[in-house]
PDB file of C-alpha atoms in Angstrom:
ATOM      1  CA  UNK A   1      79.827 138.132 115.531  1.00 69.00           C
ATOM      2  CA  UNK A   2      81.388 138.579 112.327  1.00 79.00           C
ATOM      3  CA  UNK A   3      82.017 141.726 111.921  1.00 94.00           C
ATOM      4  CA  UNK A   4      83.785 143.206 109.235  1.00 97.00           C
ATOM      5  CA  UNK A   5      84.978 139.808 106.572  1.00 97.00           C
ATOM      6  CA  UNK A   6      87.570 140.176 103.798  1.00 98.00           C
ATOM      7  CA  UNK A   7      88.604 137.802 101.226  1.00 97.00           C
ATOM      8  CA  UNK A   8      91.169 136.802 100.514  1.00 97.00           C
ATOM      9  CA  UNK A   9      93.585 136.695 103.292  1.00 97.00           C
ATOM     10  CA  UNK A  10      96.983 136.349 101.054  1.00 97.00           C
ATOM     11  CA  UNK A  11      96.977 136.408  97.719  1.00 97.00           C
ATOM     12  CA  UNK A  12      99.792 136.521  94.808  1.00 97.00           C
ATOM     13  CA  UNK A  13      99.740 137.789  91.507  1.00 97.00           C
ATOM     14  CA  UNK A  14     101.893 138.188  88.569  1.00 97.00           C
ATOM     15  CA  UNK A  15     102.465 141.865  87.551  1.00 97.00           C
ATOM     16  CA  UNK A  16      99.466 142.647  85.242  1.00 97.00           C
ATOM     17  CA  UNK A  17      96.752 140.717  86.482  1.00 97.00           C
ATOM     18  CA  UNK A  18      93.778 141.774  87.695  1.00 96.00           C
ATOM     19  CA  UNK A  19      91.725 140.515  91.026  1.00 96.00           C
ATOM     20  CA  UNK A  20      89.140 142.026  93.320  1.00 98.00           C
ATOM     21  CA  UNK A  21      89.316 141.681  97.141  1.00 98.00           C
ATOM     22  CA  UNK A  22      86.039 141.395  98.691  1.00 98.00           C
ATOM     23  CA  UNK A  23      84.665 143.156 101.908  1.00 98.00           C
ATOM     24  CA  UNK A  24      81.462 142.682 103.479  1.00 98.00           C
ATOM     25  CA  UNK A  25      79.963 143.559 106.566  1.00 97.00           C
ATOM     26  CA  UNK A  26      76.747 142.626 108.698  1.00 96.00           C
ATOM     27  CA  UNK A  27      76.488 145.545 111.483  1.00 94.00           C
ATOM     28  CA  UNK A  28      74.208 147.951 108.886  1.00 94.00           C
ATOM     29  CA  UNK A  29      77.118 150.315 109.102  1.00 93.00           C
ATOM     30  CA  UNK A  30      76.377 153.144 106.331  1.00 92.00           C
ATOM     31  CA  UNK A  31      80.446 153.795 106.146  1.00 91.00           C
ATOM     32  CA  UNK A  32      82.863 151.725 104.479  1.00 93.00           C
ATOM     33  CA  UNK A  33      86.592 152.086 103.515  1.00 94.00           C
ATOM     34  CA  UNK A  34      89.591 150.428 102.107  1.00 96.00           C
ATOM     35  CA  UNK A  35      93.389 151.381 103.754  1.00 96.00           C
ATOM     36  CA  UNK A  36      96.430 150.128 102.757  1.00 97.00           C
ATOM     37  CA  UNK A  37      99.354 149.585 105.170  1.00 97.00           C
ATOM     38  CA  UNK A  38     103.306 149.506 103.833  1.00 95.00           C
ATOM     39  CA  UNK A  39     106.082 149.720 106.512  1.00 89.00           C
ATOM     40  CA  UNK A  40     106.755 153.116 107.463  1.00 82.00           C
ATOM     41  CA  UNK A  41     103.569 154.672 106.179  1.00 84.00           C
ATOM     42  CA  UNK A  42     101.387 154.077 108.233  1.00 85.00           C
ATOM     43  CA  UNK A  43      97.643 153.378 107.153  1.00 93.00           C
ATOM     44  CA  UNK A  44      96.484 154.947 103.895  1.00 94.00           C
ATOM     45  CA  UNK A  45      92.803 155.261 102.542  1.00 93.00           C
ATOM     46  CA  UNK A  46      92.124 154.317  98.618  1.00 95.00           C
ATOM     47  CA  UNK A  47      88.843 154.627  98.588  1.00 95.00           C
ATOM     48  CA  UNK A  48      85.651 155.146 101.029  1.00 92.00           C
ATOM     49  CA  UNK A  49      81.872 154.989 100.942  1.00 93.00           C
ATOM     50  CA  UNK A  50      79.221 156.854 102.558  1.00 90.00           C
ATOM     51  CA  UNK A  51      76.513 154.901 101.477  1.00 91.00           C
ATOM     52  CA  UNK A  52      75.160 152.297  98.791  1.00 93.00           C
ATOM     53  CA  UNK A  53      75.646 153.663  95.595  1.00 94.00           C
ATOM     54  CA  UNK A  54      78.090 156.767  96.443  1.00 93.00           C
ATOM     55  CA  UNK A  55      82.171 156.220  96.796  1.00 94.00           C
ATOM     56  CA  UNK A  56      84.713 158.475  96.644  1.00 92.00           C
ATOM     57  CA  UNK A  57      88.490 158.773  96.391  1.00 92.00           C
ATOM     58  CA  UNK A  58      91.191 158.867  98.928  1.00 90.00           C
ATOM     59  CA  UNK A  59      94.677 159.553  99.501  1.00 89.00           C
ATOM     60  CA  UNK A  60      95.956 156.843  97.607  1.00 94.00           C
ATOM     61  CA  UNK A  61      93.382 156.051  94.732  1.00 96.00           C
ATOM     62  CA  UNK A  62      95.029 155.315  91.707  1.00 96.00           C
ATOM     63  CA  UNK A  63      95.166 151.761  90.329  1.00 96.00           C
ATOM     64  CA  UNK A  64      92.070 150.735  92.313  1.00 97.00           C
ATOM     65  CA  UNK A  65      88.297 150.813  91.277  1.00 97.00           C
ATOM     66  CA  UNK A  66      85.257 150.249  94.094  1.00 97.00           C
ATOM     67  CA  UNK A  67      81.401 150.498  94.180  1.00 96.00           C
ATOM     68  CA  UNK A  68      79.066 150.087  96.330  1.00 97.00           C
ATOM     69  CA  UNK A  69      75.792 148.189  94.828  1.00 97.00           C
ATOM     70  CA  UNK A  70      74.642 147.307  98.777  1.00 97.00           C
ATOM     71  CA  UNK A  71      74.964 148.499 102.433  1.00 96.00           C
ATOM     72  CA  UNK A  72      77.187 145.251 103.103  1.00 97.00           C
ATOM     73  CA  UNK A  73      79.549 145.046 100.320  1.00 98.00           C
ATOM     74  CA  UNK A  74      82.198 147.398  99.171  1.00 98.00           C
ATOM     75  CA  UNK A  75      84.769 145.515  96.814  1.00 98.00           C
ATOM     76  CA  UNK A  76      88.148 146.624  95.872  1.00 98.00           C
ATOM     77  CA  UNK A  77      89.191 145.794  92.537  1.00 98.00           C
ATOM     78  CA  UNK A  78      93.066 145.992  91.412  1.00 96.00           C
ATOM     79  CA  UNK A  79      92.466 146.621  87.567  1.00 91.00           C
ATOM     80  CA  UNK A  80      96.346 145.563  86.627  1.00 96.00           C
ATOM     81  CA  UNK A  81      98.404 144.557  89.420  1.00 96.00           C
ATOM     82  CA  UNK A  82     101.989 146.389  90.383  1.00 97.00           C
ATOM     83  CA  UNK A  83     104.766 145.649  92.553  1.00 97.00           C
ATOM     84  CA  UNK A  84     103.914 148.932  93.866  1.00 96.00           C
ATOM     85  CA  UNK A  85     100.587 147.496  94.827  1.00 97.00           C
ATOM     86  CA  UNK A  86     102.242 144.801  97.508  1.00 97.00           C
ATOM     87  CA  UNK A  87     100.678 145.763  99.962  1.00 97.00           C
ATOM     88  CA  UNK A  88      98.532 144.270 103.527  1.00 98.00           C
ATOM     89  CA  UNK A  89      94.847 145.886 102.303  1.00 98.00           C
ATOM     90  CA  UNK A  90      92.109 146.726 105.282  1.00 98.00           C
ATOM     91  CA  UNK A  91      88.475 147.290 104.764  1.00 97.00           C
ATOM     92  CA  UNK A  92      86.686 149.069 107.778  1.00 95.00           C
ATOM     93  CA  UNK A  93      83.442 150.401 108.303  1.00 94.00           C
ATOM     94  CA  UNK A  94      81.342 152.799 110.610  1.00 90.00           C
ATOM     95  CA  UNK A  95      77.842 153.448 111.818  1.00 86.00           C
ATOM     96  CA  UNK A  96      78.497 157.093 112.669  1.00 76.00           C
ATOM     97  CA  UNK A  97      80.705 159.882 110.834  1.00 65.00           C
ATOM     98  CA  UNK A  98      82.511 160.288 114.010  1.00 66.00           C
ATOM     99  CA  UNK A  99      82.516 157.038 115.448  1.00 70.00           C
ATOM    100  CA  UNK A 100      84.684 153.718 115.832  1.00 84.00           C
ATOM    101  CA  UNK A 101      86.709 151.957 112.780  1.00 91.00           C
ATOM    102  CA  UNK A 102      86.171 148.647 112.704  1.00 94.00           C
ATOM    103  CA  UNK A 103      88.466 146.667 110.577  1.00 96.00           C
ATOM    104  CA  UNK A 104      88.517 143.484 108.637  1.00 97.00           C
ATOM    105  CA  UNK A 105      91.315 141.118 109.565  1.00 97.00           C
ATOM    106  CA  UNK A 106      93.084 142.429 106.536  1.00 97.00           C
ATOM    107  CA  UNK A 107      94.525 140.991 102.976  1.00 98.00           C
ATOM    108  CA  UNK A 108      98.368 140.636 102.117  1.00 97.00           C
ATOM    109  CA  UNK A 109      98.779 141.002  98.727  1.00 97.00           C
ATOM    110  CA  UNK A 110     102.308 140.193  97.454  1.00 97.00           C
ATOM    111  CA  UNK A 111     102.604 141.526  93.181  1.00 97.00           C
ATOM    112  CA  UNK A 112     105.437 139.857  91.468  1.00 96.00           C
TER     113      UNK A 112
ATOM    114  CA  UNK B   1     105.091 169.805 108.938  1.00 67.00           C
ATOM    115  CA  UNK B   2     103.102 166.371 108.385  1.00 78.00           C
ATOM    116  CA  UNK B   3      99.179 166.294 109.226  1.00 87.00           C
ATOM    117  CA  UNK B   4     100.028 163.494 112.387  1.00 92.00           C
ATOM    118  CA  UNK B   5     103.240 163.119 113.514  1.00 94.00           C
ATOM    119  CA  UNK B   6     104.037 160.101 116.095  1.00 94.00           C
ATOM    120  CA  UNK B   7     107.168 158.996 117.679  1.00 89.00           C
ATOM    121  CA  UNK B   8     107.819 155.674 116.105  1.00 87.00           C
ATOM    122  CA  UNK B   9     110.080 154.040 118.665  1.00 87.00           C
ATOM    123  CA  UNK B  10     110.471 151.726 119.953  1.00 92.00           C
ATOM    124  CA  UNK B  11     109.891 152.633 123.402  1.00 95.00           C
ATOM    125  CA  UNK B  12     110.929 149.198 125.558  1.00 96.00           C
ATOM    126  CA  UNK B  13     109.893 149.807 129.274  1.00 97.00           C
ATOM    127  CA  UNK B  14     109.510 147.102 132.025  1.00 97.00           C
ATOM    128  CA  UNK B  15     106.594 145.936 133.425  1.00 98.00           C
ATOM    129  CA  UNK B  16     104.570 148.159 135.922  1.00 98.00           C
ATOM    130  CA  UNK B  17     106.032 151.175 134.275  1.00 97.00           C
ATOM    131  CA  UNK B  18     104.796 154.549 133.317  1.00 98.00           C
ATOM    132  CA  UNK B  19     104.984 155.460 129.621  1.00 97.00           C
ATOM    133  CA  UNK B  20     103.458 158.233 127.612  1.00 96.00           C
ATOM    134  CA  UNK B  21     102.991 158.888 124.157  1.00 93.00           C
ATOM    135  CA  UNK B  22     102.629 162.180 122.059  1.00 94.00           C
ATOM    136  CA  UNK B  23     100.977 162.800 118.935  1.00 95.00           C
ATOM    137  CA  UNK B  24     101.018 166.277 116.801  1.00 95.00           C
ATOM    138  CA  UNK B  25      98.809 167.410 114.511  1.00 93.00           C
ATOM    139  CA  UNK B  26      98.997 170.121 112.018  1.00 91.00           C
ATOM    140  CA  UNK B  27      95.316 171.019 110.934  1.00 86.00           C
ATOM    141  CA  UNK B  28      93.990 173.471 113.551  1.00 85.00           C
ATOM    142  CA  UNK B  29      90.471 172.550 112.487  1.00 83.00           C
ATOM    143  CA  UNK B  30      90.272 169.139 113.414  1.00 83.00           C
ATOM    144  CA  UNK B  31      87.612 167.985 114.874  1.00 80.00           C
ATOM    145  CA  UNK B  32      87.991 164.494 116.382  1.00 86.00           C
ATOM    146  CA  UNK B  33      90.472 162.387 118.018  1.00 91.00           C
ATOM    147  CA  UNK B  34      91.089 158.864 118.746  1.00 93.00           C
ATOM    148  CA  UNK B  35      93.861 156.534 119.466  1.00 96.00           C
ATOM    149  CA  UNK B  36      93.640 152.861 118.054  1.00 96.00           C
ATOM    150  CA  UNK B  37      95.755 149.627 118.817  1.00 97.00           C
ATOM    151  CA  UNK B  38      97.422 147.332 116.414  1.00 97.00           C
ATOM    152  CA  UNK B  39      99.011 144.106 117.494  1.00 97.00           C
ATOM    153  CA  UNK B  40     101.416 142.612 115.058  1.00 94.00           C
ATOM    154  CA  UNK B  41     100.190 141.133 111.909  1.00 93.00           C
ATOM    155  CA  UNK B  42      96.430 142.217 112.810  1.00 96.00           C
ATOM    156  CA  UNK B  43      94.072 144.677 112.279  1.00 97.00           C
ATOM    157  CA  UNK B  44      94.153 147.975 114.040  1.00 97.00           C
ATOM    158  CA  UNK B  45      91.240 148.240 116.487  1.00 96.00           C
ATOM    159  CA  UNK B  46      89.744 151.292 118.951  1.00 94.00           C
ATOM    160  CA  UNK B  47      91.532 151.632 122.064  1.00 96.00           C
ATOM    161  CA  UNK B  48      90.143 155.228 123.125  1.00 94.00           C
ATOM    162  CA  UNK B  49      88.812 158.263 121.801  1.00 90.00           C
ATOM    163  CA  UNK B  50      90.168 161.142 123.191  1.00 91.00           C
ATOM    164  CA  UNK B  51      87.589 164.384 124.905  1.00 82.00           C
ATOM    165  CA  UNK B  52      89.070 167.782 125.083  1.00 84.00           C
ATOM    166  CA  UNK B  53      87.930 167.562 128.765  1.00 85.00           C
ATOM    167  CA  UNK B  54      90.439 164.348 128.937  1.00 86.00           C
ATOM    168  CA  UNK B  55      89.231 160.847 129.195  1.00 91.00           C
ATOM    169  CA  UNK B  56      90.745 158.184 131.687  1.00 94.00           C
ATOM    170  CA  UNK B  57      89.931 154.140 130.845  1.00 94.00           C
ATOM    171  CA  UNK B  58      91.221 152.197 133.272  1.00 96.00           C
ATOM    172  CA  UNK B  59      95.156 152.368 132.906  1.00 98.00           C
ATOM    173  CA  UNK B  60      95.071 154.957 129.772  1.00 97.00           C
ATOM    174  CA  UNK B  61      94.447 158.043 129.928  1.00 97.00           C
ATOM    175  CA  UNK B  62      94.194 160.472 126.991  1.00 96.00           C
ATOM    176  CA  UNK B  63      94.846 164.035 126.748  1.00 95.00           C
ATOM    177  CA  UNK B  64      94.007 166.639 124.284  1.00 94.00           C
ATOM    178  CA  UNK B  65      96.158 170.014 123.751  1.00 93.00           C
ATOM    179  CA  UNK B  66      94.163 172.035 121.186  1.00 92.00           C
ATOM    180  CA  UNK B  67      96.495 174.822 122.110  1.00 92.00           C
ATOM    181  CA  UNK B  68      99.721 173.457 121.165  1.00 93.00           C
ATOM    182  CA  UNK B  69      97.702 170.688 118.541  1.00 93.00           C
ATOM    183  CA  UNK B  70      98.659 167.471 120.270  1.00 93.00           C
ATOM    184  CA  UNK B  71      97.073 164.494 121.952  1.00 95.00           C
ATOM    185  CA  UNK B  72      98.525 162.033 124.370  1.00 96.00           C
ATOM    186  CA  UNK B  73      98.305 158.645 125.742  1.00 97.00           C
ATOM    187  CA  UNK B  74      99.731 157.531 129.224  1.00 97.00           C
ATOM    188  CA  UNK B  75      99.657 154.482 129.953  1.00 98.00           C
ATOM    189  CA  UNK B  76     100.122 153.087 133.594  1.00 98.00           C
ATOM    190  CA  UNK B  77     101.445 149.895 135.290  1.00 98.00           C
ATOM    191  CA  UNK B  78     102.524 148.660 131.595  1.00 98.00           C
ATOM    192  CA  UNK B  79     101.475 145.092 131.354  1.00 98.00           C
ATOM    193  CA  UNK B  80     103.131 142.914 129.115  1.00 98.00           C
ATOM    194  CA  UNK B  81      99.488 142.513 127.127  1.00 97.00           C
ATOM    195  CA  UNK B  82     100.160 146.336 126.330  1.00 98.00           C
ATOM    196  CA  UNK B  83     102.997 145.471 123.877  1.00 98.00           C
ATOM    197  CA  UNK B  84     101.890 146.749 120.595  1.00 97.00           C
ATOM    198  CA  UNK B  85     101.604 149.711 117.767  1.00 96.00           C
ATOM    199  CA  UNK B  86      99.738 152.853 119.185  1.00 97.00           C
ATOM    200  CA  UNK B  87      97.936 154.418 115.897  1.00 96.00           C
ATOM    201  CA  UNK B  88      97.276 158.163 116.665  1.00 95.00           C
ATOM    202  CA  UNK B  89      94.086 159.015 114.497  1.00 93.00           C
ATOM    203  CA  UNK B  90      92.869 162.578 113.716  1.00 90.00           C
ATOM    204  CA  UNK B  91      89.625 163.943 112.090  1.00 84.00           C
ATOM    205  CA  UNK B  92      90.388 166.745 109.856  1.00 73.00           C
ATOM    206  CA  UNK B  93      87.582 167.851 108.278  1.00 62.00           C
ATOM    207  CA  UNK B  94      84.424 169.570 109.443  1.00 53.00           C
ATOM    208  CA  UNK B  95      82.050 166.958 107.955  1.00 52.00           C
ATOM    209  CA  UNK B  96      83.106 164.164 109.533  1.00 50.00           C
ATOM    210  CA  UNK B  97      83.303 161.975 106.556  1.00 57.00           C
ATOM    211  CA  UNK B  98      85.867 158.711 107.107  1.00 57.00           C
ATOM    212  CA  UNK B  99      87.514 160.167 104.017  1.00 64.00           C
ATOM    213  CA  UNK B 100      88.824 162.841 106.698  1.00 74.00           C
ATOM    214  CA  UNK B 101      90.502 160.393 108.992  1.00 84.00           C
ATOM    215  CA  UNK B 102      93.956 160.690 109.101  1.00 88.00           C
ATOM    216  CA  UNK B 103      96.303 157.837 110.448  1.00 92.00           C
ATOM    217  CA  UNK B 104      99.536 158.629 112.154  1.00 94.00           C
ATOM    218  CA  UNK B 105     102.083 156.178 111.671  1.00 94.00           C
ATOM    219  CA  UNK B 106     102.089 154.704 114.920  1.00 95.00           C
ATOM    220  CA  UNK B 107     104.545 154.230 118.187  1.00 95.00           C
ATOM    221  CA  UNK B 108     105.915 150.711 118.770  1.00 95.00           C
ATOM    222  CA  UNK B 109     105.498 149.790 122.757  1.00 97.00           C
ATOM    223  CA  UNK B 110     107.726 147.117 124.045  1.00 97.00           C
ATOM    224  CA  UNK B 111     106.800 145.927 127.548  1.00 97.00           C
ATOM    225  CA  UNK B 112     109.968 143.237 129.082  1.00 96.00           C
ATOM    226  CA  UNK B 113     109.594 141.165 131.739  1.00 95.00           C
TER     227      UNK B 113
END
């Protein structure tokens, strides 16, 4: 029963560097998203998927790049980290356009 | 006026108490309504969406206002399992894309022995 699987789980960087967090998922779900959660703002969405091959932006988009090659995996890549970018990062994915969120355990990223 | 507004809290109520949480939302044309859990330092996860007819699971029972754009959660006999962030989550959009969900920022529930 995995579910939804991100990678890392923590993760520090130096202000500049670059890293990719990866998300995968193994319940055929066609949705696929990436939030990001700071205290006091409640959940956030970079980027979202609707399918493999199409993304879009969110709310929150800049400083991030996705794509979506398959069904399972929808990568987000930091292109050149920020302090502004500390942040705890969850991917979640649906099978329906109305239906349930289900979330990855989440990534705490911590730029320096 | 923000799309979803929550009461942050912390609302601290003893066990085997009554508590009830409102959530406003400012897009008239929104289409679909949930309420999610989040237990500290984990991922947010689907407690119950909420009907316009009203749905009751168990101890919770939601409520939707389309009237005066709010939902609600009551939650009965607290138990001290029940202690956690209640996300109010809104669909905004007609095409129910995910890119149309909109997170609220959650109430904090305290439940003392």
């Amino acid at each position: 029963n995995a579910g939804v699987t991100q990678t890392p789980k923590f993760q520090v960087l130096k202000t500049g560097q670059s890293m990719t967090l990866q998300c995968a998922q193994d319940m055929n779900h066609e949705y696929m998203s990436w939030y990001r959660q700071d205290p006091g703002m409640g959940l956030r969405l970079i980027h979202y998927s609707v399918g493999a091959g199409i993304t879009d932006q969110g709310e929150v988009p800049n400083g991030y790049n996705v794509s979506r090659s398959t069904t399972e995996d929808f990568p987000l890549r930091l292109l050149s980290a920020a302090p502004s970018q500390t942040s705890v990062y969850f991917c979640a994915s649906s099978g329906t356009t109305f239906g349930e969120l289900f979330f990855g355990e989440g990534s705490r990223l911590t730029v320096l | 006026r923000k799309e979803v507004e929550q009461d942050p809290g912390p609302f601290n109520v003893p066990e085997g108490a009554t508590v009830a949480f409102n959530c406003t939302y400012s897009n008239s044309a929104s289409q679909s309504f949930f309420w999610y859990r989040q237990d500290c330092r984990k991922e947010p996860k689907l407690l119950m969406s909420v009907y316009s007819s009203g749905n009751e699971d168990g101890r919770f029972t939601a409520q939707l206002n389309r009237a005066s754009q709010y939902i609600s959660l009551l939650i009965r006999d607290s138990k001290l399992s029940d202690s956690a962030t209640y996300l109010c989550v809104v669909n905004r959009g007609y095409g129910g894309s995910q890119g149309n969900l909109i997170f609220g920022k959650g109430t904090k529930l305290s439940v003392k022995p």
